[in-house]
Short mmCIF file of N, CA, C and O in Angstrom, two decimals:
data_model
loop_
_atom_site.label_atom_id
_atom_site.label_comp_id
_atom_site.label_asym_id
_atom_site.label_seq_id
_atom_site.Cartn_x
_atom_site.Cartn_y
_atom_site.Cartn_z
N MET A 5 35.48 -162.88 0.79
CA MET A 5 34.29 -162.23 0.25
C MET A 5 34.66 -160.81 -0.18
O MET A 5 35.46 -160.15 0.46
N ASP A 6 34.03 -160.37 -1.27
CA ASP A 6 34.31 -159.06 -1.84
C ASP A 6 33.01 -158.29 -2.03
O ASP A 6 31.94 -158.86 -2.21
N LEU A 7 33.13 -156.96 -2.03
CA LEU A 7 32.01 -156.09 -2.33
C LEU A 7 32.08 -155.79 -3.83
O LEU A 7 33.02 -155.15 -4.30
N ILE A 8 31.05 -156.25 -4.59
CA ILE A 8 31.06 -156.12 -6.04
C ILE A 8 29.89 -155.25 -6.47
O ILE A 8 28.74 -155.46 -6.05
N GLU A 9 30.17 -154.27 -7.34
CA GLU A 9 29.14 -153.40 -7.88
C GLU A 9 28.50 -154.13 -9.06
O GLU A 9 29.14 -154.35 -10.10
N ILE A 10 27.26 -154.53 -8.94
CA ILE A 10 26.56 -155.32 -9.95
C ILE A 10 25.99 -154.42 -11.05
O ILE A 10 26.16 -154.68 -12.23
N SER A 11 25.30 -153.35 -10.67
CA SER A 11 24.65 -152.47 -11.63
C SER A 11 25.00 -151.02 -11.30
O SER A 11 24.31 -150.37 -10.53
N PRO A 12 26.07 -150.48 -11.93
CA PRO A 12 26.51 -149.13 -11.58
C PRO A 12 25.58 -148.02 -12.09
O PRO A 12 25.53 -146.94 -11.52
N ASN A 13 24.79 -148.30 -13.13
CA ASN A 13 23.94 -147.26 -13.71
C ASN A 13 22.58 -147.14 -13.03
O ASN A 13 21.83 -146.23 -13.32
N ALA A 14 22.26 -148.07 -12.15
CA ALA A 14 20.97 -148.02 -11.45
C ALA A 14 20.98 -146.90 -10.42
O ALA A 14 22.03 -146.40 -10.02
N GLU A 15 19.80 -146.51 -9.99
CA GLU A 15 19.68 -145.44 -9.00
C GLU A 15 19.01 -145.99 -7.77
O GLU A 15 17.80 -146.26 -7.82
N PRO A 16 19.58 -146.27 -6.68
CA PRO A 16 21.01 -146.21 -6.34
C PRO A 16 21.75 -147.42 -6.93
O PRO A 16 21.14 -148.43 -7.24
N PRO A 17 23.09 -147.33 -7.04
CA PRO A 17 23.87 -148.45 -7.57
C PRO A 17 23.69 -149.71 -6.73
O PRO A 17 23.57 -149.64 -5.50
N VAL A 18 23.67 -150.88 -7.41
CA VAL A 18 23.45 -152.15 -6.73
C VAL A 18 24.79 -152.82 -6.47
O VAL A 18 25.61 -152.96 -7.37
N CYS A 19 25.03 -153.22 -5.22
CA CYS A 19 26.26 -153.91 -4.82
C CYS A 19 25.90 -155.19 -4.08
O CYS A 19 24.86 -155.28 -3.44
N LYS A 20 26.79 -156.19 -4.17
CA LYS A 20 26.60 -157.45 -3.46
C LYS A 20 27.90 -157.85 -2.79
O LYS A 20 28.98 -157.51 -3.28
N ILE A 21 27.78 -158.61 -1.74
CA ILE A 21 28.95 -159.18 -1.09
C ILE A 21 29.00 -160.66 -1.48
O ILE A 21 28.11 -161.43 -1.11
N LEU A 22 30.02 -161.02 -2.28
CA LEU A 22 30.16 -162.40 -2.71
C LEU A 22 31.60 -162.68 -3.13
O LEU A 22 32.43 -161.78 -3.17
N ASP A 23 31.86 -163.93 -3.47
CA ASP A 23 33.20 -164.36 -3.87
C ASP A 23 33.45 -163.93 -5.32
O ASP A 23 32.72 -164.35 -6.22
N LEU A 24 34.47 -163.12 -5.57
CA LEU A 24 34.74 -162.58 -6.90
C LEU A 24 35.11 -163.68 -7.90
O LEU A 24 34.65 -163.66 -9.05
N GLY A 25 35.91 -164.64 -7.50
CA GLY A 25 36.30 -165.73 -8.40
C GLY A 25 35.11 -166.55 -8.86
O GLY A 25 34.99 -166.87 -10.05
N LYS A 26 34.24 -166.86 -7.92
CA LYS A 26 33.05 -167.63 -8.26
C LYS A 26 32.13 -166.82 -9.17
O LYS A 26 31.55 -167.35 -10.12
N TYR A 27 31.99 -165.52 -8.92
CA TYR A 27 31.15 -164.64 -9.73
C TYR A 27 31.67 -164.58 -11.17
O TYR A 27 30.90 -164.70 -12.12
N ARG A 28 32.99 -164.41 -11.34
CA ARG A 28 33.57 -164.36 -12.68
C ARG A 28 33.37 -165.68 -13.42
O ARG A 28 33.09 -165.71 -14.62
N TYR A 29 33.52 -166.79 -12.70
CA TYR A 29 33.33 -168.11 -13.29
C TYR A 29 31.89 -168.28 -13.80
O TYR A 29 31.67 -168.76 -14.91
N GLU A 30 30.91 -167.86 -12.99
CA GLU A 30 29.50 -167.96 -13.40
C GLU A 30 29.21 -167.08 -14.61
O GLU A 30 28.48 -167.48 -15.52
N MET A 31 29.77 -165.87 -14.64
CA MET A 31 29.57 -164.97 -15.79
C MET A 31 30.18 -165.57 -17.06
O MET A 31 29.59 -165.50 -18.14
N GLN A 32 31.34 -166.19 -16.93
CA GLN A 32 32.00 -166.83 -18.06
C GLN A 32 31.15 -167.99 -18.58
O GLN A 32 31.00 -168.17 -19.80
N LYS A 33 30.57 -168.77 -17.68
CA LYS A 33 29.71 -169.89 -18.07
C LYS A 33 28.45 -169.39 -18.79
O LYS A 33 28.00 -169.98 -19.76
N ARG A 34 27.87 -168.28 -18.30
CA ARG A 34 26.68 -167.71 -18.95
C ARG A 34 26.99 -167.26 -20.37
O ARG A 34 26.21 -167.48 -21.28
N LYS A 35 28.14 -166.60 -20.55
CA LYS A 35 28.53 -166.15 -21.89
C LYS A 35 28.75 -167.33 -22.83
O LYS A 35 28.35 -167.30 -23.99
N ALA A 36 29.39 -168.38 -22.34
CA ALA A 36 29.64 -169.57 -23.15
C ALA A 36 28.33 -170.24 -23.54
O ALA A 36 28.16 -170.68 -24.69
N GLU A 37 27.37 -170.30 -22.61
CA GLU A 37 26.07 -170.90 -22.90
C GLU A 37 25.31 -170.08 -23.94
O GLU A 37 24.70 -170.63 -24.85
N ALA A 38 25.34 -168.76 -23.82
CA ALA A 38 24.66 -167.90 -24.78
C ALA A 38 25.29 -168.03 -26.16
O ALA A 38 24.59 -168.07 -27.19
N LYS A 39 26.61 -168.14 -26.21
CA LYS A 39 27.31 -168.28 -27.48
C LYS A 39 26.99 -169.62 -28.14
O LYS A 39 26.87 -169.72 -29.35
N LYS A 40 26.84 -170.65 -27.33
CA LYS A 40 26.55 -171.98 -27.84
C LYS A 40 25.16 -172.05 -28.46
O LYS A 40 24.94 -172.73 -29.45
N ASN A 41 24.21 -171.31 -27.89
CA ASN A 41 22.83 -171.37 -28.35
C ASN A 41 22.52 -170.46 -29.52
O ASN A 41 21.44 -170.56 -30.10
N GLN A 42 23.43 -169.55 -29.89
CA GLN A 42 23.09 -168.62 -30.97
C GLN A 42 23.30 -169.27 -32.33
O GLN A 42 24.12 -170.15 -32.50
N LYS A 43 22.52 -168.83 -33.33
CA LYS A 43 22.57 -169.35 -34.68
C LYS A 43 23.23 -168.31 -35.58
O LYS A 43 22.82 -167.16 -35.61
N VAL A 44 24.26 -168.72 -36.30
CA VAL A 44 24.93 -167.83 -37.24
C VAL A 44 24.27 -168.01 -38.61
O VAL A 44 24.22 -169.12 -39.13
N VAL A 45 23.76 -166.92 -39.17
CA VAL A 45 23.10 -166.98 -40.46
C VAL A 45 24.17 -166.89 -41.55
O VAL A 45 24.97 -165.96 -41.57
N GLU A 46 24.16 -167.87 -42.44
CA GLU A 46 25.10 -167.89 -43.54
C GLU A 46 24.39 -167.50 -44.82
O GLU A 46 23.17 -167.62 -44.92
N ILE A 47 25.16 -167.08 -45.80
CA ILE A 47 24.62 -166.80 -47.12
C ILE A 47 25.07 -167.91 -48.05
O ILE A 47 26.27 -168.08 -48.29
N LYS A 48 24.12 -168.69 -48.54
CA LYS A 48 24.40 -169.77 -49.47
C LYS A 48 24.15 -169.25 -50.88
O LYS A 48 23.17 -168.56 -51.13
N GLU A 49 25.04 -169.58 -51.81
CA GLU A 49 24.91 -169.08 -53.18
C GLU A 49 24.53 -170.21 -54.11
O GLU A 49 25.11 -171.31 -54.04
N ILE A 50 23.57 -169.95 -54.97
CA ILE A 50 23.16 -170.89 -56.00
C ILE A 50 23.36 -170.22 -57.34
O ILE A 50 22.82 -169.13 -57.59
N LYS A 51 24.15 -170.86 -58.20
CA LYS A 51 24.47 -170.28 -59.50
C LYS A 51 23.58 -170.90 -60.57
O LYS A 51 23.42 -172.11 -60.64
N LEU A 52 23.02 -170.03 -61.39
CA LEU A 52 22.14 -170.44 -62.48
C LEU A 52 22.71 -169.92 -63.80
O LEU A 52 23.59 -169.05 -63.80
N SER A 53 22.19 -170.45 -64.91
CA SER A 53 22.55 -169.93 -66.23
C SER A 53 21.26 -169.71 -67.01
O SER A 53 20.23 -170.31 -66.69
N PRO A 54 21.29 -168.88 -68.05
CA PRO A 54 20.05 -168.58 -68.76
C PRO A 54 19.47 -169.78 -69.53
O PRO A 54 18.29 -169.81 -69.81
N ASN A 55 20.28 -170.77 -69.84
CA ASN A 55 19.77 -171.92 -70.58
C ASN A 55 19.73 -173.17 -69.70
O ASN A 55 20.09 -174.26 -70.13
N ILE A 56 19.26 -173.03 -68.46
CA ILE A 56 19.20 -174.14 -67.52
C ILE A 56 18.02 -175.05 -67.88
O ILE A 56 16.95 -174.58 -68.28
N GLU A 57 18.23 -176.34 -67.76
CA GLU A 57 17.17 -177.31 -68.05
C GLU A 57 16.23 -177.43 -66.85
O GLU A 57 16.59 -177.06 -65.72
N ASP A 58 15.05 -178.00 -67.07
CA ASP A 58 14.02 -178.08 -66.03
C ASP A 58 14.48 -178.90 -64.83
O ASP A 58 14.28 -178.49 -63.69
N HIS A 59 15.09 -180.05 -65.07
CA HIS A 59 15.49 -180.91 -63.95
C HIS A 59 16.60 -180.24 -63.13
O HIS A 59 16.57 -180.29 -61.90
N ASP A 60 17.55 -179.60 -63.80
CA ASP A 60 18.62 -178.90 -63.09
C ASP A 60 18.03 -177.77 -62.23
O ASP A 60 18.44 -177.57 -61.09
N TYR A 61 17.06 -177.07 -62.79
CA TYR A 61 16.39 -176.00 -62.06
C TYR A 61 15.69 -176.55 -60.82
O TYR A 61 15.80 -175.98 -59.73
N GLU A 62 14.99 -177.68 -60.97
CA GLU A 62 14.27 -178.26 -59.83
C GLU A 62 15.23 -178.70 -58.74
O GLU A 62 14.95 -178.52 -57.55
N VAL A 63 16.37 -179.28 -59.11
CA VAL A 63 17.37 -179.70 -58.13
C VAL A 63 17.89 -178.48 -57.36
O VAL A 63 18.02 -178.51 -56.12
N LYS A 64 18.18 -177.41 -58.06
CA LYS A 64 18.68 -176.20 -57.41
C LYS A 64 17.62 -175.57 -56.51
O LYS A 64 17.94 -175.06 -55.44
N MET A 65 16.36 -175.64 -56.89
CA MET A 65 15.30 -175.08 -56.06
C MET A 65 15.09 -175.93 -54.80
O MET A 65 14.80 -175.39 -53.73
N LYS A 66 15.28 -177.25 -54.90
CA LYS A 66 15.19 -178.09 -53.71
C LYS A 66 16.30 -177.76 -52.73
O LYS A 66 16.08 -177.69 -51.52
N SER A 67 17.50 -177.53 -53.25
CA SER A 67 18.59 -177.17 -52.34
C SER A 67 18.36 -175.79 -51.75
O SER A 67 18.66 -175.56 -50.57
N ALA A 68 17.79 -174.87 -52.51
CA ALA A 68 17.48 -173.54 -51.98
C ALA A 68 16.44 -173.65 -50.87
O ALA A 68 16.56 -173.00 -49.82
N GLN A 69 15.44 -174.50 -51.06
CA GLN A 69 14.41 -174.69 -50.04
C GLN A 69 15.02 -175.29 -48.78
O GLN A 69 14.69 -174.89 -47.67
N ARG A 70 15.96 -176.22 -48.94
CA ARG A 70 16.63 -176.82 -47.78
C ARG A 70 17.45 -175.77 -47.03
O ARG A 70 17.43 -175.72 -45.80
N PHE A 71 18.16 -174.90 -47.77
CA PHE A 71 18.94 -173.84 -47.14
C PHE A 71 18.04 -172.90 -46.35
O PHE A 71 18.36 -172.49 -45.24
N ILE A 72 16.90 -172.54 -46.93
CA ILE A 72 15.96 -171.63 -46.27
C ILE A 72 15.40 -172.27 -45.00
O ILE A 72 15.30 -171.63 -43.96
N LYS A 73 15.06 -173.56 -45.07
CA LYS A 73 14.53 -174.24 -43.89
C LYS A 73 15.56 -174.34 -42.78
O LYS A 73 15.21 -174.39 -41.61
N ASP A 74 16.85 -174.38 -43.15
CA ASP A 74 17.92 -174.39 -42.14
C ASP A 74 18.14 -173.02 -41.52
O ASP A 74 18.91 -172.89 -40.57
N GLY A 75 17.48 -171.98 -42.06
CA GLY A 75 17.60 -170.64 -41.50
C GLY A 75 18.65 -169.78 -42.15
O GLY A 75 19.02 -168.74 -41.61
N ASN A 76 19.16 -170.18 -43.31
CA ASN A 76 20.19 -169.40 -44.01
C ASN A 76 19.58 -168.54 -45.10
O ASN A 76 18.49 -168.83 -45.60
N LYS A 77 20.30 -167.52 -45.50
CA LYS A 77 19.90 -166.70 -46.63
C LYS A 77 20.42 -167.37 -47.90
O LYS A 77 21.44 -168.06 -47.87
N VAL A 78 19.75 -167.14 -49.02
CA VAL A 78 20.16 -167.72 -50.29
C VAL A 78 20.34 -166.61 -51.31
O VAL A 78 19.48 -165.75 -51.46
N LYS A 79 21.48 -166.65 -51.99
CA LYS A 79 21.78 -165.68 -53.03
C LYS A 79 21.79 -166.42 -54.36
O LYS A 79 22.57 -167.34 -54.56
N PHE A 80 20.88 -166.02 -55.25
CA PHE A 80 20.84 -166.60 -56.58
C PHE A 80 21.68 -165.72 -57.52
O PHE A 80 21.51 -164.51 -57.55
N THR A 81 22.56 -166.35 -58.26
CA THR A 81 23.39 -165.63 -59.23
C THR A 81 23.16 -166.24 -60.60
O THR A 81 23.41 -167.43 -60.80
N LEU A 82 22.66 -165.44 -61.51
CA LEU A 82 22.43 -165.88 -62.88
C LEU A 82 23.50 -165.23 -63.74
O LEU A 82 23.48 -164.02 -63.94
N ARG A 83 24.45 -166.03 -64.21
CA ARG A 83 25.60 -165.50 -64.94
C ARG A 83 25.40 -165.67 -66.44
O ARG A 83 25.02 -166.73 -66.92
N PHE A 84 25.68 -164.59 -67.17
CA PHE A 84 25.65 -164.60 -68.63
C PHE A 84 27.09 -164.68 -69.13
O PHE A 84 27.94 -163.90 -68.70
N ARG A 85 27.35 -165.61 -70.05
CA ARG A 85 28.70 -165.75 -70.59
C ARG A 85 28.65 -165.53 -72.10
O ARG A 85 27.78 -166.08 -72.79
N GLY A 86 29.59 -164.76 -72.59
CA GLY A 86 29.72 -164.56 -74.03
C GLY A 86 28.48 -164.00 -74.67
O GLY A 86 27.98 -162.94 -74.30
N ARG A 87 27.94 -164.75 -75.65
CA ARG A 87 26.77 -164.29 -76.41
C ARG A 87 25.47 -164.42 -75.63
O ARG A 87 24.42 -163.99 -76.12
N GLU A 88 25.51 -165.00 -74.46
CA GLU A 88 24.29 -165.13 -73.66
C GLU A 88 23.74 -163.77 -73.24
O GLU A 88 22.59 -163.67 -72.85
N MET A 89 24.56 -162.72 -73.30
CA MET A 89 24.10 -161.38 -72.93
C MET A 89 22.95 -160.92 -73.83
O MET A 89 22.16 -160.07 -73.44
N SER A 90 22.84 -161.48 -75.02
CA SER A 90 21.75 -161.09 -75.91
C SER A 90 20.43 -161.76 -75.52
O SER A 90 19.38 -161.43 -76.09
N TYR A 91 20.45 -162.68 -74.56
CA TYR A 91 19.25 -163.38 -74.11
C TYR A 91 18.84 -162.94 -72.70
O TYR A 91 18.55 -163.76 -71.83
N MET A 92 18.82 -161.64 -72.48
CA MET A 92 18.47 -161.10 -71.17
C MET A 92 17.03 -161.47 -70.77
O MET A 92 16.74 -161.66 -69.59
N GLU A 93 16.14 -161.59 -71.76
CA GLU A 93 14.75 -161.93 -71.46
C GLU A 93 14.65 -163.31 -70.79
O GLU A 93 13.87 -163.50 -69.86
N GLN A 94 15.44 -164.26 -71.27
CA GLN A 94 15.43 -165.60 -70.67
C GLN A 94 15.89 -165.53 -69.20
O GLN A 94 15.33 -166.20 -68.34
N GLY A 95 16.89 -164.74 -68.95
CA GLY A 95 17.39 -164.59 -67.59
C GLY A 95 16.35 -163.98 -66.68
O GLY A 95 16.16 -164.42 -65.54
N GLU A 96 15.66 -162.96 -67.16
CA GLU A 96 14.61 -162.33 -66.37
C GLU A 96 13.45 -163.28 -66.11
O GLU A 96 12.86 -163.27 -65.03
N GLU A 97 13.14 -164.15 -67.09
CA GLU A 97 12.08 -165.14 -66.89
C GLU A 97 12.48 -166.15 -65.82
O GLU A 97 11.65 -166.54 -64.98
N ILE A 98 13.73 -166.56 -65.81
CA ILE A 98 14.20 -167.52 -64.80
C ILE A 98 14.14 -166.89 -63.42
O ILE A 98 13.70 -167.52 -62.45
N ILE A 99 14.57 -165.64 -63.29
CA ILE A 99 14.51 -164.95 -61.99
C ILE A 99 13.06 -164.80 -61.53
O ILE A 99 12.75 -165.00 -60.35
N ALA A 100 12.15 -164.48 -62.44
CA ALA A 100 10.73 -164.37 -62.09
C ALA A 100 10.19 -165.73 -61.64
O ALA A 100 9.41 -165.81 -60.68
N ARG A 101 10.65 -166.79 -62.28
CA ARG A 101 10.23 -168.15 -61.89
C ARG A 101 10.76 -168.51 -60.50
O ARG A 101 10.05 -169.11 -59.70
N VAL A 102 11.99 -168.11 -60.21
CA VAL A 102 12.57 -168.34 -58.88
C VAL A 102 11.75 -167.61 -57.82
O VAL A 102 11.42 -168.18 -56.78
N LEU A 103 11.42 -166.36 -58.07
CA LEU A 103 10.63 -165.58 -57.12
C LEU A 103 9.26 -166.22 -56.90
O LEU A 103 8.77 -166.28 -55.76
N GLU A 104 8.65 -166.70 -57.95
CA GLU A 104 7.33 -167.32 -57.85
C GLU A 104 7.40 -168.62 -57.04
O GLU A 104 6.55 -168.88 -56.19
N ASP A 105 8.44 -169.42 -57.27
CA ASP A 105 8.58 -170.70 -56.57
C ASP A 105 8.94 -170.52 -55.10
O ASP A 105 8.58 -171.36 -54.27
N CYS A 106 9.66 -169.45 -54.76
CA CYS A 106 10.10 -169.23 -53.38
C CYS A 106 9.14 -168.38 -52.56
O CYS A 106 9.38 -168.17 -51.37
N ALA A 107 8.08 -167.91 -53.16
CA ALA A 107 7.17 -166.98 -52.48
C ALA A 107 6.51 -167.60 -51.24
O ALA A 107 6.18 -166.89 -50.30
N ASP A 108 6.34 -168.92 -51.22
CA ASP A 108 5.65 -169.57 -50.10
C ASP A 108 6.47 -169.58 -48.83
O ASP A 108 5.93 -169.49 -47.73
N TYR A 109 7.78 -169.70 -48.94
CA TYR A 109 8.62 -169.90 -47.76
C TYR A 109 9.75 -168.89 -47.60
O TYR A 109 10.57 -169.04 -46.70
N ALA A 110 9.82 -167.87 -48.46
CA ALA A 110 10.93 -166.92 -48.36
C ALA A 110 10.49 -165.50 -48.70
O ALA A 110 9.51 -165.29 -49.43
N ASN A 111 11.22 -164.53 -48.15
CA ASN A 111 11.04 -163.11 -48.45
C ASN A 111 12.21 -162.63 -49.29
O ASN A 111 13.32 -163.14 -49.16
N VAL A 112 11.97 -161.61 -50.09
CA VAL A 112 13.03 -161.04 -50.91
C VAL A 112 13.78 -160.00 -50.09
O VAL A 112 13.19 -159.04 -49.62
N ASP A 113 15.08 -160.20 -49.89
CA ASP A 113 15.92 -159.23 -49.20
C ASP A 113 16.43 -158.18 -50.17
O ASP A 113 16.43 -156.99 -49.87
N GLN A 114 16.92 -158.65 -51.29
CA GLN A 114 17.50 -157.76 -52.30
C GLN A 114 16.88 -158.14 -53.64
O GLN A 114 16.99 -159.28 -54.08
N THR A 115 16.21 -157.19 -54.26
CA THR A 115 15.56 -157.48 -55.53
C THR A 115 16.60 -157.79 -56.60
O THR A 115 17.78 -157.46 -56.47
N ALA A 116 16.13 -158.43 -57.67
CA ALA A 116 17.03 -158.82 -58.75
C ALA A 116 17.58 -157.59 -59.44
O ALA A 116 16.84 -156.69 -59.82
N LYS A 117 18.91 -157.55 -59.56
CA LYS A 117 19.52 -156.43 -60.27
C LYS A 117 20.70 -156.92 -61.10
O LYS A 117 21.38 -157.88 -60.73
N LEU A 118 20.90 -156.25 -62.21
CA LEU A 118 21.96 -156.61 -63.15
C LEU A 118 23.25 -155.92 -62.72
O LEU A 118 23.29 -154.70 -62.57
N GLU A 119 24.28 -156.70 -62.49
CA GLU A 119 25.59 -156.18 -62.12
C GLU A 119 26.61 -156.74 -63.10
O GLU A 119 27.06 -157.87 -62.94
N GLY A 120 26.94 -155.98 -64.10
CA GLY A 120 27.89 -156.46 -65.10
C GLY A 120 27.27 -157.55 -65.94
O GLY A 120 26.31 -157.32 -66.66
N LYS A 121 27.83 -158.76 -65.84
CA LYS A 121 27.32 -159.88 -66.63
C LYS A 121 26.50 -160.86 -65.81
O LYS A 121 26.32 -162.01 -66.22
N GLN A 122 26.00 -160.44 -64.65
CA GLN A 122 25.20 -161.35 -63.84
C GLN A 122 24.05 -160.62 -63.16
O GLN A 122 24.13 -159.44 -62.87
N ILE A 123 23.01 -161.38 -62.90
CA ILE A 123 21.84 -160.88 -62.17
C ILE A 123 21.88 -161.57 -60.80
O ILE A 123 22.02 -162.79 -60.73
N THR A 124 21.75 -160.78 -59.73
CA THR A 124 21.76 -161.35 -58.38
C THR A 124 20.44 -161.08 -57.69
O THR A 124 19.81 -160.04 -57.91
N LEU A 125 20.04 -162.04 -56.85
CA LEU A 125 18.81 -161.96 -56.09
C LEU A 125 19.08 -162.58 -54.72
O LEU A 125 19.67 -163.66 -54.65
N MET A 126 18.66 -161.93 -53.65
CA MET A 126 18.88 -162.44 -52.29
C MET A 126 17.53 -162.67 -51.62
O MET A 126 16.67 -161.78 -51.62
N ILE A 127 17.34 -163.88 -51.05
CA ILE A 127 16.12 -164.18 -50.32
C ILE A 127 16.47 -164.69 -48.94
O ILE A 127 17.60 -165.16 -48.70
N SER A 128 15.53 -164.56 -47.99
CA SER A 128 15.74 -165.01 -46.63
C SER A 128 14.47 -165.70 -46.14
O SER A 128 13.40 -165.53 -46.72
N PRO A 129 14.56 -166.48 -45.06
CA PRO A 129 13.39 -167.19 -44.55
C PRO A 129 12.30 -166.25 -44.08
O PRO A 129 12.59 -165.15 -43.62
N LYS A 130 11.06 -166.69 -44.17
CA LYS A 130 9.93 -165.88 -43.66
C LYS A 130 9.93 -165.90 -42.17
O LYS A 130 10.34 -166.82 -41.53
#
């Protein structure tokens, strides 16, 4: 049996008399259990283009909804290639449509912003 200081910052400090090996084993088991139960939030990316068709858009929105329900964040990337840069209005309309469709089940983490040749938007579960 050993004298173990359990809480050194308490006033007065708390000590117990117990088996050190058994105590370390229990603490290790508690840490493993806590690690097993935690959820790691991932960022899932969905790539769009300014001339996306309706069915393709719906499929991507269903996958975004599934990602959100799983507890992950979703990053929408709308990439402009070549001459598509002259159709910025179409891209902004698509991003506005995404925001409108996701408003029921998601919050906006990062508003839509233009970075070079792409617009990015980040949403997370409510």
